[in-house]
XYZ file of C-alpha atoms in Angstrom:
88
model
C 12.607 -29.451 10.369
C 12.695 -31.391 7.150
C 15.744 -33.479 8.070
C 14.359 -34.237 11.523
C 11.063 -35.385 10.035
C 12.718 -37.536 7.394
C 15.075 -39.207 9.845
C 12.174 -39.928 12.217
C 10.202 -41.464 9.332
C 13.159 -43.519 8.146
C 13.884 -44.600 11.696
C 10.315 -45.930 12.041
C 10.484 -48.016 8.822
C 12.083 -51.052 10.527
C 9.297 -51.076 13.117
C 6.640 -50.753 10.426
C 8.164 -53.628 8.421
C 8.745 -55.882 11.453
C 7.103 -59.280 11.188
C 7.887 -60.695 14.619
C 5.100 -61.610 17.017
C 6.479 -59.316 19.722
C 6.500 -56.278 17.419
C 3.015 -56.678 15.905
C 1.339 -54.456 18.477
C 3.758 -51.599 17.694
C 3.108 -51.503 13.954
C -0.124 -49.443 14.069
C 1.523 -46.915 16.379
C 4.605 -46.662 14.176
C 2.484 -46.232 11.024
C 0.362 -43.456 12.564
C 3.426 -41.721 13.953
C 5.440 -41.967 10.701
C 2.705 -40.744 8.350
C 1.544 -38.154 10.878
C 5.013 -36.676 10.878
C 5.115 -36.676 7.075
C 1.649 -35.065 6.884
C 2.457 -32.378 9.461
C 5.730 -31.611 7.670
C 3.959 -31.035 4.358
C 1.313 -28.869 6.093
C 3.983 -26.857 7.909
C 6.338 -26.325 4.990
C 3.825 -25.727 2.160
C 0.260 -25.077 3.245
C 0.807 -22.628 6.131
C 3.141 -20.312 4.150
C 0.617 -20.381 1.296
C -2.147 -19.270 3.704
C 0.103 -16.474 4.994
C 0.763 -15.308 1.449
C -2.952 -15.341 0.576
C -3.797 -13.495 3.800
C -1.165 -10.842 3.143
C -2.301 -10.212 -0.437
C -5.951 -10.239 0.755
C -5.192 -7.568 3.379
C -3.435 -5.458 0.761
C -6.409 -5.762 -1.616
C -8.794 -4.952 1.226
C -6.844 -1.783 2.092
C -6.657 -0.784 -1.573
C -10.416 -1.249 -1.965
C -11.237 0.910 1.067
C -8.716 3.552 -0.016
C -10.460 3.685 -3.398
C -13.943 3.594 -1.856
C -13.346 6.356 0.656
C -12.072 8.880 -1.902
C -14.379 11.585 -3.138
C -16.927 10.363 -5.716
C -15.375 12.594 -8.393
C -12.004 10.950 -7.934
C -13.570 7.506 -8.121
C -15.296 8.241 -11.413
C -12.182 9.631 -12.971
C -14.060 12.735 -14.128
C -13.138 16.370 -13.657
C -14.329 18.435 -10.737
C -15.587 21.620 -12.414
C -15.175 23.672 -9.250
C -11.454 23.060 -9.344
C -11.259 23.969 -13.022
C -13.088 27.265 -12.530
C -16.367 26.592 -14.404
C -18.820 26.587 -11.549
């Protein structure tokens, strides 16, 4: 993906830098295509995996919270249950 994006961007550079009258109407299209490809590559390679990592750790934290919350109140406090010890 990275090499394809880079070669597309590099291939559009001559069109972007063209100064002929015939090529002037293609320059805005080439600029938007080239920088759109670079932007989407950065988003795809860095931002999306970061979101997946955050979502995965968030789900793990959510599960850990509910596992802690749904335990008996004595277990949550960390205190002793006197019925189990034999004093009640």
